[in-house]
Short mmCIF file of C-alpha atoms (C1' of nucleotides) in Angstrom, two decimals:
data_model
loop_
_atom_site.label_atom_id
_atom_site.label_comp_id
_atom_site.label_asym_id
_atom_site.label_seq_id
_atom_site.Cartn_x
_atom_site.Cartn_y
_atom_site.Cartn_z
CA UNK F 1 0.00 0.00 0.00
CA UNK F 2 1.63 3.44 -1.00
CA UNK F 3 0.14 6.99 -1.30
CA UNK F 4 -1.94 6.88 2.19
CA UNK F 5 -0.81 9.79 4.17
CA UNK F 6 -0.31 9.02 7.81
CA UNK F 7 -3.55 11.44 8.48
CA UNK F 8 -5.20 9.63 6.30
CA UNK F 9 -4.13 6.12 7.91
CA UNK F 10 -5.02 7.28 11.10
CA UNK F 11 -8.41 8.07 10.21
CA UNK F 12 -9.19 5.13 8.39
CA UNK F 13 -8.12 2.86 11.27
CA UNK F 14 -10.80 5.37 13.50
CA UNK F 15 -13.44 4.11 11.14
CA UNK F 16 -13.26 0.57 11.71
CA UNK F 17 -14.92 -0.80 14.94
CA UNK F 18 -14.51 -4.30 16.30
CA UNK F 19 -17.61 -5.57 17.07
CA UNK F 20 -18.81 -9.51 18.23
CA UNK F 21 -18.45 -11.73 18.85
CA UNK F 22 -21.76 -13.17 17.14
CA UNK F 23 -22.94 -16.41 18.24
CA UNK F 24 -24.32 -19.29 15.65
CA UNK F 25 -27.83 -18.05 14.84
CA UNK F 26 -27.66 -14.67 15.65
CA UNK F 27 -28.80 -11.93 12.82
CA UNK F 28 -25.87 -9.44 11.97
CA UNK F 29 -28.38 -7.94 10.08
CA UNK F 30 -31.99 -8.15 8.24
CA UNK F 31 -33.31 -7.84 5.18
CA UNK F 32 -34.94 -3.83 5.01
CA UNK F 33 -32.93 -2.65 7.52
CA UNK F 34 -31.22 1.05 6.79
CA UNK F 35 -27.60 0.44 5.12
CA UNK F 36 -24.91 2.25 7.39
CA UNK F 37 -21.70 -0.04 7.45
CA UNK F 38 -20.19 -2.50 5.98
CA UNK F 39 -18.35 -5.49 7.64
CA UNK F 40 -14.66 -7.99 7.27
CA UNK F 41 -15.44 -11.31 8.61
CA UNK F 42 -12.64 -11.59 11.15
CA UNK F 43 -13.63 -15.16 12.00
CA UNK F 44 -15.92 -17.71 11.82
CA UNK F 45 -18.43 -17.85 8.91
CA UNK F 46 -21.95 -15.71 7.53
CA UNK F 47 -24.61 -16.63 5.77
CA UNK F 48 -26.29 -13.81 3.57
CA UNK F 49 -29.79 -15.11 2.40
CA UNK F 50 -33.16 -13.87 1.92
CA UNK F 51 -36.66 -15.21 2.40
CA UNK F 52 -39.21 -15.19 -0.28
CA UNK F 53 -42.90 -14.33 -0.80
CA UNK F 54 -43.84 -18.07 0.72
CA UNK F 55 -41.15 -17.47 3.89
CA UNK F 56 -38.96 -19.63 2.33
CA UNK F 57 -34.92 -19.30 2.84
CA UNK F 58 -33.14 -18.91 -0.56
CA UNK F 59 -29.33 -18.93 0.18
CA UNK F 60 -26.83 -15.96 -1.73
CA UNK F 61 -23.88 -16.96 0.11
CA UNK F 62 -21.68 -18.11 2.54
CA UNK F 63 -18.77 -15.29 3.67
CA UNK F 64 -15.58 -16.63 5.43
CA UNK F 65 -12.77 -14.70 7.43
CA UNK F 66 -11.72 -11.71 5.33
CA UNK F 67 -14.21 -11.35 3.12
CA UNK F 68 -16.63 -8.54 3.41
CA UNK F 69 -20.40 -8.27 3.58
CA UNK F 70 -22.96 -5.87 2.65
CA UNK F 71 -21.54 -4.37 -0.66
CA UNK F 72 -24.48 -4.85 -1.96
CA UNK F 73 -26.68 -2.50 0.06
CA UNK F 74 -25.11 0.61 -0.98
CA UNK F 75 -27.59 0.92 -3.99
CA UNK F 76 -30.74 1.14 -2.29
CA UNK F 77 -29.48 2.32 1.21
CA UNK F 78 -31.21 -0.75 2.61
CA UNK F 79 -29.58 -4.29 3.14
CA UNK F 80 -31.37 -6.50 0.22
CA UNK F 81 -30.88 -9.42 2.18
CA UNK F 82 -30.04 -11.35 5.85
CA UNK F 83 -27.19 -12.22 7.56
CA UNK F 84 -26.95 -14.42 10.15
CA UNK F 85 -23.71 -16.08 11.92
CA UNK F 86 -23.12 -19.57 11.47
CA UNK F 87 -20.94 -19.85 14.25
CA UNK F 88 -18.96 -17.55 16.50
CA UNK F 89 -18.54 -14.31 14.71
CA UNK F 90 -16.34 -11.62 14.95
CA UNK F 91 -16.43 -8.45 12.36
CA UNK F 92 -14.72 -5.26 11.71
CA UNK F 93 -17.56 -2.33 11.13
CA UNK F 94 -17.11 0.23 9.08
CA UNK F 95 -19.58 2.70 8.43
CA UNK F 96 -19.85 3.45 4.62
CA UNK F 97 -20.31 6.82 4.95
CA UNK F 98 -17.25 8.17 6.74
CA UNK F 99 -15.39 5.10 4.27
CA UNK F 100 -16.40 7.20 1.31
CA UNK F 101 -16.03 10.65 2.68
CA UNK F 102 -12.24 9.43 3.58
CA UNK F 103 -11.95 8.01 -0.32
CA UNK F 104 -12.49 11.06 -1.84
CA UNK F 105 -9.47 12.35 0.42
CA UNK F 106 -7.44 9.13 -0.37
CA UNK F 107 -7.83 8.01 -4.12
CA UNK F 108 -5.88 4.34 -3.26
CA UNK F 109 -9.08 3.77 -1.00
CA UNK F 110 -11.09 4.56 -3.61
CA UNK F 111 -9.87 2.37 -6.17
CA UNK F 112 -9.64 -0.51 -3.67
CA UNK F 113 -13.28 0.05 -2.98
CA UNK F 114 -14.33 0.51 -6.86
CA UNK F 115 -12.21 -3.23 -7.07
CA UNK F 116 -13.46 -4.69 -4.26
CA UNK F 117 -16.98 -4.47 -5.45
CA UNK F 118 -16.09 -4.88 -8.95
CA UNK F 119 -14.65 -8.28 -8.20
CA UNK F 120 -17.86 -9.28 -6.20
CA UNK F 121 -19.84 -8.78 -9.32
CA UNK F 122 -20.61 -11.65 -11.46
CA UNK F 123 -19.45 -14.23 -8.21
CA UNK F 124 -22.99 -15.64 -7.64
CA UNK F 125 -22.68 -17.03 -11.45
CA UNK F 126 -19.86 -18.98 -11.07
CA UNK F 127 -21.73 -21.67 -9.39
CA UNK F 128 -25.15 -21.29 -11.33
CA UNK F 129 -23.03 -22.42 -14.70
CA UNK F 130 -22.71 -25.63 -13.94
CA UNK F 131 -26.30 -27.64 -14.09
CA UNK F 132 -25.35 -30.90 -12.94
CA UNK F 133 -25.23 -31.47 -9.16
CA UNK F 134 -21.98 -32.99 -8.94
CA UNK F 135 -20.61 -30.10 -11.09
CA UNK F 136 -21.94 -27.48 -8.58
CA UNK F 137 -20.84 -29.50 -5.68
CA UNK F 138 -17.21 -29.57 -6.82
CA UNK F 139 -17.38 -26.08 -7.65
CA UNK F 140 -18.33 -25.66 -4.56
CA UNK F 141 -16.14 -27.45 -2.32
CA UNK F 142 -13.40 -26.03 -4.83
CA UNK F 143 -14.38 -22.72 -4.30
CA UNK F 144 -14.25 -22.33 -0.42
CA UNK F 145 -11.10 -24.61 -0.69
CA UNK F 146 -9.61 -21.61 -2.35
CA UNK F 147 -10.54 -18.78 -0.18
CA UNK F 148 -9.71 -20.29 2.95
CA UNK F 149 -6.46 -21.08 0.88
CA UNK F 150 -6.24 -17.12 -0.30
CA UNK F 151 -6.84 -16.60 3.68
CA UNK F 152 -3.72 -18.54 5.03
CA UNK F 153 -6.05 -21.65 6.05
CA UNK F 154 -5.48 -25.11 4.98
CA UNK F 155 -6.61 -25.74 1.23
CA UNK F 156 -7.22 -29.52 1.30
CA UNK F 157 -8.96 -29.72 4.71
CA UNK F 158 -11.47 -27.72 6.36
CA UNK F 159 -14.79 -27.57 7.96
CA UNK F 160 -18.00 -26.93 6.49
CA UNK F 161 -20.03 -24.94 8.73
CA UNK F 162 -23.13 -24.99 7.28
CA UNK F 163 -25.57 -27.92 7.24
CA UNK F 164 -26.23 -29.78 4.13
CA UNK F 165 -29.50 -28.12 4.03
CA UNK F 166 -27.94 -24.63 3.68
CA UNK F 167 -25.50 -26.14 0.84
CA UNK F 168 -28.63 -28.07 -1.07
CA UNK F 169 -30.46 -24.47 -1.02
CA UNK F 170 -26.68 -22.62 -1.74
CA UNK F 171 -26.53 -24.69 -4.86
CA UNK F 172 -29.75 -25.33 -5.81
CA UNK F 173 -30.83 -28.63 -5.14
CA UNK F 174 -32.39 -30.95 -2.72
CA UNK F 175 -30.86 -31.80 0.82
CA UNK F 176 -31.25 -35.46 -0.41
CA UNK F 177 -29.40 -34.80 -3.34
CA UNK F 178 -26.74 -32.83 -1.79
CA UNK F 179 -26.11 -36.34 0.38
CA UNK F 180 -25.97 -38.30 -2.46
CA UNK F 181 -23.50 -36.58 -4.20
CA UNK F 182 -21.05 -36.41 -1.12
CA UNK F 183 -21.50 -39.50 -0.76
CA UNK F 184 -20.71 -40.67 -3.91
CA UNK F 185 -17.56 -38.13 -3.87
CA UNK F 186 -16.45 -39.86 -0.72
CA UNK F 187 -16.67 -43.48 -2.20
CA UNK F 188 -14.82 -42.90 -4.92
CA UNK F 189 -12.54 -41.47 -2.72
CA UNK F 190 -12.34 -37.84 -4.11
CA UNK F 191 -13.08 -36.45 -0.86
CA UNK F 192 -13.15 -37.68 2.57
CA UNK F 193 -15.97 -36.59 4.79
CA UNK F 194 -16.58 -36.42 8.49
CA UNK F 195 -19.42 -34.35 9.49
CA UNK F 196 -18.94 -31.10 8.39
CA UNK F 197 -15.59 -31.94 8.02
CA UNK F 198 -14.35 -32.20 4.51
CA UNK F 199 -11.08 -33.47 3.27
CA UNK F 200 -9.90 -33.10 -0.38
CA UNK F 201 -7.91 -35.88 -1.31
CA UNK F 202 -7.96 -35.48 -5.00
CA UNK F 203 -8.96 -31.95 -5.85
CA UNK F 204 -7.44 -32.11 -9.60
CA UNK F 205 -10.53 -34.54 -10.13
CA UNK F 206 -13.02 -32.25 -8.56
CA UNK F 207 -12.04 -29.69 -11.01
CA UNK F 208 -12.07 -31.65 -13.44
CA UNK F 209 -16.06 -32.29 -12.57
CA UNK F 210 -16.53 -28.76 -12.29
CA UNK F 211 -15.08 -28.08 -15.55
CA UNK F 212 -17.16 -30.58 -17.06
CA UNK F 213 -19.58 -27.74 -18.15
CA UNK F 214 -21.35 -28.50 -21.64
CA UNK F 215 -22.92 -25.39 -22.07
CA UNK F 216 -25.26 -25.10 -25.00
CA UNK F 217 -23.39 -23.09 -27.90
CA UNK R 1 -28.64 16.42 -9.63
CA UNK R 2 -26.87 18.65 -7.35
CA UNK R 3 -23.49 19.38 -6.07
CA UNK R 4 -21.47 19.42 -9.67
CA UNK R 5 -19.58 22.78 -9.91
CA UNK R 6 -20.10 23.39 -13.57
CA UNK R 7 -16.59 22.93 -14.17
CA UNK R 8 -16.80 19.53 -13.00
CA UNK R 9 -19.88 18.78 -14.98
CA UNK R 10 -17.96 19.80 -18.39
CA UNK R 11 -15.00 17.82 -17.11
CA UNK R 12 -17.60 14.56 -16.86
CA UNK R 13 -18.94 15.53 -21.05
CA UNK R 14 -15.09 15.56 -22.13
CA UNK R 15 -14.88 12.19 -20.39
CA UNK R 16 -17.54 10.46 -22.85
CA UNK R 17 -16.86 9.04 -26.40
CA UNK R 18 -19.88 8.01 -28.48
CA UNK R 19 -19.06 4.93 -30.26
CA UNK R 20 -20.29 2.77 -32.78
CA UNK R 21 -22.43 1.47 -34.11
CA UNK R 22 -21.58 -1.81 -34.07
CA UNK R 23 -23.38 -4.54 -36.39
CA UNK R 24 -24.92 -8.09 -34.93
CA UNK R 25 -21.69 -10.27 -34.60
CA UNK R 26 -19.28 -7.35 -33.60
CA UNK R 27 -16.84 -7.59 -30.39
CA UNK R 28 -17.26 -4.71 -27.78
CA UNK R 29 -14.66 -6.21 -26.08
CA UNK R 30 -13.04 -9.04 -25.58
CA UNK R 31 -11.95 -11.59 -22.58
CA UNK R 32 -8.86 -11.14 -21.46
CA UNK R 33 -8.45 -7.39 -23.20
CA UNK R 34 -6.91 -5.19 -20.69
CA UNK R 35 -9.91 -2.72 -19.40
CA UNK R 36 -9.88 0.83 -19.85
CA UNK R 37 -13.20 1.68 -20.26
CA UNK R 38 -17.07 1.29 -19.12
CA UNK R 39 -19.77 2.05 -21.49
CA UNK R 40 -23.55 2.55 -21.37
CA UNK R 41 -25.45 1.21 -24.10
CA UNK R 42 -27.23 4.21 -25.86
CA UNK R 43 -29.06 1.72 -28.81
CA UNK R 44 -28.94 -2.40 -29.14
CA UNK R 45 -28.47 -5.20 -26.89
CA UNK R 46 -25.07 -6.44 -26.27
CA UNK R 47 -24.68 -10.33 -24.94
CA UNK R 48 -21.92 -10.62 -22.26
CA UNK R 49 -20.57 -14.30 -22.04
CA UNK R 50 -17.33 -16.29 -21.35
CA UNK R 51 -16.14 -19.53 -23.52
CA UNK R 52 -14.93 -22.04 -21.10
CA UNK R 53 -12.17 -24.44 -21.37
CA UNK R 54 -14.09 -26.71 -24.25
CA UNK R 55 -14.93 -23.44 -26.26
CA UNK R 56 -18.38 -23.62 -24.99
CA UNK R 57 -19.72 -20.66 -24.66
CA UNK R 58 -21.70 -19.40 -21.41
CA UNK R 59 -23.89 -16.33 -21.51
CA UNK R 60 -24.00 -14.57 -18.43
CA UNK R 61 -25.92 -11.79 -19.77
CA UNK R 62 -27.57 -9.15 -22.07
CA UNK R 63 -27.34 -5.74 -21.32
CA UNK R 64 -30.41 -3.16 -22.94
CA UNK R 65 -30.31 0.33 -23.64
CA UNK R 66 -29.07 2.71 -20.09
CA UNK R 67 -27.49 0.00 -18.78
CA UNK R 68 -23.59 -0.19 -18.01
CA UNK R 69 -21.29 -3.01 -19.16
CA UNK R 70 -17.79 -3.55 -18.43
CA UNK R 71 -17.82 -3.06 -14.50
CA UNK R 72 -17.10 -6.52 -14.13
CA UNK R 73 -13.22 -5.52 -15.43
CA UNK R 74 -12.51 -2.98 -12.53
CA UNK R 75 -11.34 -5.77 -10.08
CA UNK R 76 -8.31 -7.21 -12.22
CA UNK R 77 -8.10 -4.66 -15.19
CA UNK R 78 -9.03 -7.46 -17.88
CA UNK R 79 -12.37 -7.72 -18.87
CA UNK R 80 -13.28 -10.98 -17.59
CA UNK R 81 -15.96 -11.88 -20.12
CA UNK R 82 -16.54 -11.18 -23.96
CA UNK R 83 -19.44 -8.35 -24.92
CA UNK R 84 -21.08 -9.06 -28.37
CA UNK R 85 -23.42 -6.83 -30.02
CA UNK R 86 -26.93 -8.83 -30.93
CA UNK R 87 -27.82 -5.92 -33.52
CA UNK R 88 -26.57 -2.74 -34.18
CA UNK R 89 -25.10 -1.24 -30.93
CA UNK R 90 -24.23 2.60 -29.79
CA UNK R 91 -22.28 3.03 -27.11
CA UNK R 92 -21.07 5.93 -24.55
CA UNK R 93 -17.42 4.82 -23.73
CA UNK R 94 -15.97 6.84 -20.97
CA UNK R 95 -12.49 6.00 -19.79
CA UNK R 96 -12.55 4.85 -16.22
CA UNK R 97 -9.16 5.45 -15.19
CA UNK R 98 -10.54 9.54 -15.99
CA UNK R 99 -13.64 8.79 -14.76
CA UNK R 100 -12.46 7.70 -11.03
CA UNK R 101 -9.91 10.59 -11.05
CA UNK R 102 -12.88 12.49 -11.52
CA UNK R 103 -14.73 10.76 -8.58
CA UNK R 104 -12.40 12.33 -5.84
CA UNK R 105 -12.86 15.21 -6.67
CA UNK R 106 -16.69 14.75 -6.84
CA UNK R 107 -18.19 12.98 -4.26
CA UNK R 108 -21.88 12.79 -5.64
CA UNK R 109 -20.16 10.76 -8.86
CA UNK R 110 -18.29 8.47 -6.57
CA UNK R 111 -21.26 7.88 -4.59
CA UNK R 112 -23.23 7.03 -8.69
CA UNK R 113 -20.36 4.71 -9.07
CA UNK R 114 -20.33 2.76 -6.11
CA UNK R 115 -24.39 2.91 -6.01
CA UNK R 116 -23.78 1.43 -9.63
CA UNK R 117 -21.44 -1.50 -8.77
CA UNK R 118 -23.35 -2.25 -5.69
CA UNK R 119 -26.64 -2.86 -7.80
CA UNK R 120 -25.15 -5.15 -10.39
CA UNK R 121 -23.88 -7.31 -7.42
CA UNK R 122 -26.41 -10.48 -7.62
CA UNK R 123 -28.24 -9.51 -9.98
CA UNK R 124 -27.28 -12.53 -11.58
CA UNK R 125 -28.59 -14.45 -8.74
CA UNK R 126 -32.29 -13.56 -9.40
CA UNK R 127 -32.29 -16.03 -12.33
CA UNK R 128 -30.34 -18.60 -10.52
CA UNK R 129 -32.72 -18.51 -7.82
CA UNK R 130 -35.99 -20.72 -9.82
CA UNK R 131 -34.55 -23.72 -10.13
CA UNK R 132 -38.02 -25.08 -12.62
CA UNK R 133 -37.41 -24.39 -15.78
CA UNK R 134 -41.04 -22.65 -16.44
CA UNK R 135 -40.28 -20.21 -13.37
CA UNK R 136 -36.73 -18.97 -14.55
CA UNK R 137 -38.21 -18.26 -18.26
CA UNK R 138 -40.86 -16.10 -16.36
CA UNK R 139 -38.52 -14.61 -14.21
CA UNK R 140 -36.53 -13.88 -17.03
CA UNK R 141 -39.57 -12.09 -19.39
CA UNK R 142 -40.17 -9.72 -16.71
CA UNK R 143 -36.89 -9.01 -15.77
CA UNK R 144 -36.72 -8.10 -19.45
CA UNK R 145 -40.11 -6.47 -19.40
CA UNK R 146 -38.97 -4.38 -16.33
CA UNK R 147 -35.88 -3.02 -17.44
CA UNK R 148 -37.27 -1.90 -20.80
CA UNK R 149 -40.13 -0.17 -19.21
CA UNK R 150 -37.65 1.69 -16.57
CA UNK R 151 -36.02 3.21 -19.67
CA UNK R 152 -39.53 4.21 -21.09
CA UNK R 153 -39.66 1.28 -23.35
CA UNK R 154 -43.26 -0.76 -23.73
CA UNK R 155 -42.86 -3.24 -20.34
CA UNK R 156 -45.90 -5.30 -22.46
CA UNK R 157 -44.26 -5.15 -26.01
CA UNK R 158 -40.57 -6.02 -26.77
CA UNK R 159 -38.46 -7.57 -29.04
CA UNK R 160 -35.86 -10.38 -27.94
CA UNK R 161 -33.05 -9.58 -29.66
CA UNK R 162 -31.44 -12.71 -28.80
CA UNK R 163 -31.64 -16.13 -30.43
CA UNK R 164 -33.71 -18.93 -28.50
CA UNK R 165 -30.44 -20.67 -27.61
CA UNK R 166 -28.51 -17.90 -26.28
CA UNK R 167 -31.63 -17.47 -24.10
CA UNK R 168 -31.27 -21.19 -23.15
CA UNK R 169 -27.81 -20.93 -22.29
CA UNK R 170 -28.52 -17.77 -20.03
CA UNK R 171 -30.96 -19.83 -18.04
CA UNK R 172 -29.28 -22.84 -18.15
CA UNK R 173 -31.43 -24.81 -20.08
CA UNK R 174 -31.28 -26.60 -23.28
CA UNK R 175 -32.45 -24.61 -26.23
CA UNK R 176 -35.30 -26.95 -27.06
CA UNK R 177 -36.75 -26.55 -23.86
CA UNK R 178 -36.78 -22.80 -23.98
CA UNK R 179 -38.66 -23.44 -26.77
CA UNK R 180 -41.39 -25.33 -25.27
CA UNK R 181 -41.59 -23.38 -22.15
CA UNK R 182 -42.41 -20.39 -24.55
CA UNK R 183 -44.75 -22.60 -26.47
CA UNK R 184 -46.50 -23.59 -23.29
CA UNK R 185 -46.97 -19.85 -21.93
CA UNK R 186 -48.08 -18.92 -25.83
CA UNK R 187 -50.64 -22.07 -25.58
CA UNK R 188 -51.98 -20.62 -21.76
CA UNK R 189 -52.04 -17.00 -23.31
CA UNK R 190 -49.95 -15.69 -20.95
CA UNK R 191 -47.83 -14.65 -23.19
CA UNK R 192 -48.12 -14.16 -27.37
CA UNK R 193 -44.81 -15.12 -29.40
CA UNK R 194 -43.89 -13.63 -32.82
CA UNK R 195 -40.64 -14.30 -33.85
CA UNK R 196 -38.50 -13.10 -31.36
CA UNK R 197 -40.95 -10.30 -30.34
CA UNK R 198 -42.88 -10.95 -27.38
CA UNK R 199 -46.12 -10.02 -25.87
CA UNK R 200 -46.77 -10.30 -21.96
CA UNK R 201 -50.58 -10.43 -21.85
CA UNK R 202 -50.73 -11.96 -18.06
CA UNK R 203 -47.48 -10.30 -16.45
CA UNK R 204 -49.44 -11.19 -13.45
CA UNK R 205 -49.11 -14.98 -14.02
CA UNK R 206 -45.97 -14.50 -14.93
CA UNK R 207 -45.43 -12.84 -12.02
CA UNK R 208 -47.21 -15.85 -9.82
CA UNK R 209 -45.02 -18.49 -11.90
CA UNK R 210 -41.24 -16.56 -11.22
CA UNK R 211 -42.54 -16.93 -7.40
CA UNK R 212 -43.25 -20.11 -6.90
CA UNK R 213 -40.20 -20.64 -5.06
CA UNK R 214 -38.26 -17.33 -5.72
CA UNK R 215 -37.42 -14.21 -3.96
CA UNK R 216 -36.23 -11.74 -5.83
CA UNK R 217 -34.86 -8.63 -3.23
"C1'" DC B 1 -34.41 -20.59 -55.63
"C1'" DG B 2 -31.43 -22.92 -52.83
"C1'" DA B 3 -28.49 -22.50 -48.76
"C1'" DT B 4 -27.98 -21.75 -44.01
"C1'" DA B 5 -28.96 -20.62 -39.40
"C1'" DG B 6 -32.48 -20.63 -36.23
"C1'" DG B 7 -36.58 -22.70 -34.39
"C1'" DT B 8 -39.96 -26.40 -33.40
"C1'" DT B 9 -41.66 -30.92 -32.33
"C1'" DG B 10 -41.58 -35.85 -30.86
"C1'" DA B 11 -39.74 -39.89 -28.40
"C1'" DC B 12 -36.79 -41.62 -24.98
"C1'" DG B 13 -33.74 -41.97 -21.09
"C1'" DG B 14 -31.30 -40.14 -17.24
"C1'" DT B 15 -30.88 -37.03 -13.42
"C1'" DT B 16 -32.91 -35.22 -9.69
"C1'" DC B 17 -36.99 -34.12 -6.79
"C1'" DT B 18 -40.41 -35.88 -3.64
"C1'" DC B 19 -42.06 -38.70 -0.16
"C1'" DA B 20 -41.07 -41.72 3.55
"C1'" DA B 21 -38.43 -43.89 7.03
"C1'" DG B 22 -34.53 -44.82 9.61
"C1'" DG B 23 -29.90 -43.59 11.85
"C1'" DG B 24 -26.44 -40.56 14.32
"C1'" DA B 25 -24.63 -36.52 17.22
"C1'" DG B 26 -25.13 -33.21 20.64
"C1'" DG B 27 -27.60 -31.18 24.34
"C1'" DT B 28 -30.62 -31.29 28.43
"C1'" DG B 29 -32.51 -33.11 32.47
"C1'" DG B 30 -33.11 -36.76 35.54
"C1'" DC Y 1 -23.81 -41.34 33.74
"C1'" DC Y 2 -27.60 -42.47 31.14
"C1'" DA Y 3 -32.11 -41.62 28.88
"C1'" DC Y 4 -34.24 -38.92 25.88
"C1'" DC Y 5 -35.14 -35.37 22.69
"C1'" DT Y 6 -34.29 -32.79 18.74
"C1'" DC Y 7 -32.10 -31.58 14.75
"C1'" DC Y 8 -29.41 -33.09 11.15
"C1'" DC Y 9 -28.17 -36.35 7.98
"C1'" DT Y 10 -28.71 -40.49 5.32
"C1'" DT Y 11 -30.89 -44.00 2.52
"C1'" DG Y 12 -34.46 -46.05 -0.46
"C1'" DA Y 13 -38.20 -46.18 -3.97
"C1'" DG Y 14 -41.05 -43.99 -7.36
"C1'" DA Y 15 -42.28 -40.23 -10.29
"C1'" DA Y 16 -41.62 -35.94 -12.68
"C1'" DC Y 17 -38.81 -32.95 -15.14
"C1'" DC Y 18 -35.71 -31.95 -18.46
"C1'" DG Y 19 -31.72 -33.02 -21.55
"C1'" DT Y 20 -30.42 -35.63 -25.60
"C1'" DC Y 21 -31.02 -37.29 -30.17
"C1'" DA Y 22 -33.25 -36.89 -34.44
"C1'" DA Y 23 -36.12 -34.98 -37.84
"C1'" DC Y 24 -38.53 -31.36 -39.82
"C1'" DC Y 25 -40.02 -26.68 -40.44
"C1'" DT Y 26 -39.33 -21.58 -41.15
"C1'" DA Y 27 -37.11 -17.15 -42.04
"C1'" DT Y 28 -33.68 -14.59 -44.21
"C1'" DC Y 29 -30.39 -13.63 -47.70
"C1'" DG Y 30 -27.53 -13.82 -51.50
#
DNA sequence: CGATAGGTTGACGGTTCTCAAGGGAGGTGG
DNA sequence: CCACCTCCCTTGAGAACCGTCAACCTATCG
């Protein structure tokens, strides 16, 4: 990081309030509620969903330790959706307004807000490409293996926090299913799975699943 | 709009480049290109997709007149997916690198961009969301319908620019089932199907069908 | 007028959803 | 420490949905 002034870096470190820790089941916040701040996971892990017409949970995303939540309320001023903590929770807070007052002031902040929300565009279709259930699994698995990978964590082994139920909804398709296909994963000895523990023993062949896409030309 | 010095607001004209038009088949942009620019479409429909590792192709959307493409390319400074125009295109290009310089130094257009970025996060969800085949294709009519009508277009009357099986690929389905999904809202009069244009004469159904199990913030 | 790309229709098979029932794992209270 | 409860997860069987394959039809254009 260059061109912050220490003013600047001062200030910025002002704006950013520890707050938690959240415990599993606890809302961080709800769908219609007034947008003021935006949040880094510090630990533990978020779900972001909303609940439709019929009360129904539809599930936009799971957010791990250092990624950030609520981007997507700016437009709007109100948060389009829930989040609730899976387990314990800890966040940083920052409210948006004083963030954006500060980027004007500090141009570097600006562009690293302009790419963080650039780069969160377009992330939700990554999984919706593929249309088998196996495709979307591996995609799946591969997916978190990577950011807790980005995040210093261990790549090959880590722990699911959600419930299959939460997955099955996540990727569209039923709880059963979601079994099934970890199941068969697991037998053919792709993955290893304990719980909510999940152990990739050959992840070359899980993207190779993913990438199995035949989209229609 | 308030709070532009005039100054300011002349500095924002100089920033924009009317280009085009572009004919049915033309590259915007390309995958991979490194970004400079954003552009709003002024005329046409442009298809933004990515061609995986087989050369398939994958549609991850179409973008109608007023809306912006290329914001996708901030995080990265590639463009991460290819932009086709469907028929003849005009666009307004307007360098971002000039565009976020001019952002610090007006807070009311860095507040437009980031309101900007923050809506086009999951919107690509809201498709992904219906998981029947019947609900996505009426989810994806009045998402159409909708977004011509907030640009003063018919929301009843429009043309689909794009072919059946781009549609198909955009809703992951296969191309003869788009078909007969359209056939079977034609047969129920809920819609009326000419060619490619397309009359909503029951948006209400419509409506009833997208939320059957969707939730659309 | 033929060529080509796009669109439709039908039959069939596979994937996945639904319904139903049975097994853990963890927590609470006796 | 054990019984029990609850939630989660798994497993099985049947049916519905949708993708695939194949053929035919329809616009548009040179």
């Amino acid at each position: 990081m260059k061109g912050y002034d220490k003013g600047a870096l001062a200030e910025l470190h002002v704006l950013v309030d520890h707050v938690g820790p959240y415990h599993a089941g606890q809302y961080i916040f709800r769908a219609g509620e007034p947008f003021e701040a935006i949040a880094a996971v510090r630990a533990g892990v978020v779900k972001t969903f909303i609940d439709d017409s019929l009360g129904n949970e539809q599930v936009l995303g799971f957010s791990l330790p250092g990624e950030v939540i609520g981007l997507n309320a700016i437009h709007g001023e109100r948060y389009p959706c829930n989040a609730v903590a899976l387990d314990t929770v800890s966040l940083c807070r920052i409210s948006f307004p004083r963030l954006s007052l500060l980027a004007t002031r500090m141009p570097t902040l600006q562009a690293k807000l302009f790419s963080l929300l650039s780069a969160e565009i377009g992330k939700a279709a990554v999984l919706a490409a593929n249309y088998r259930t196996e495709e979307r699994m591996a995609a799946f698995l591969l997916d978190i293996s990577a950011r807790y990978s980005r995040r210093g964590f261990s790549a090959n082994r880590f722990n699911l926090t959600m419930t299959r139920s939460e997955i099955a909804n996540y990727l569209r398709m039923a709880p059963e299913t979601a079994s099934r296909v970890l199941r068969r994963l697991s037998d053919d000895k792709v993955i290893l799975v304990n719980q909510r523990e999940i152990i990739l023993l050959q992840p070359e062949r899980l993207a190779q699943m993913a990438a199995q896409d035949d989209a229609n030309a």
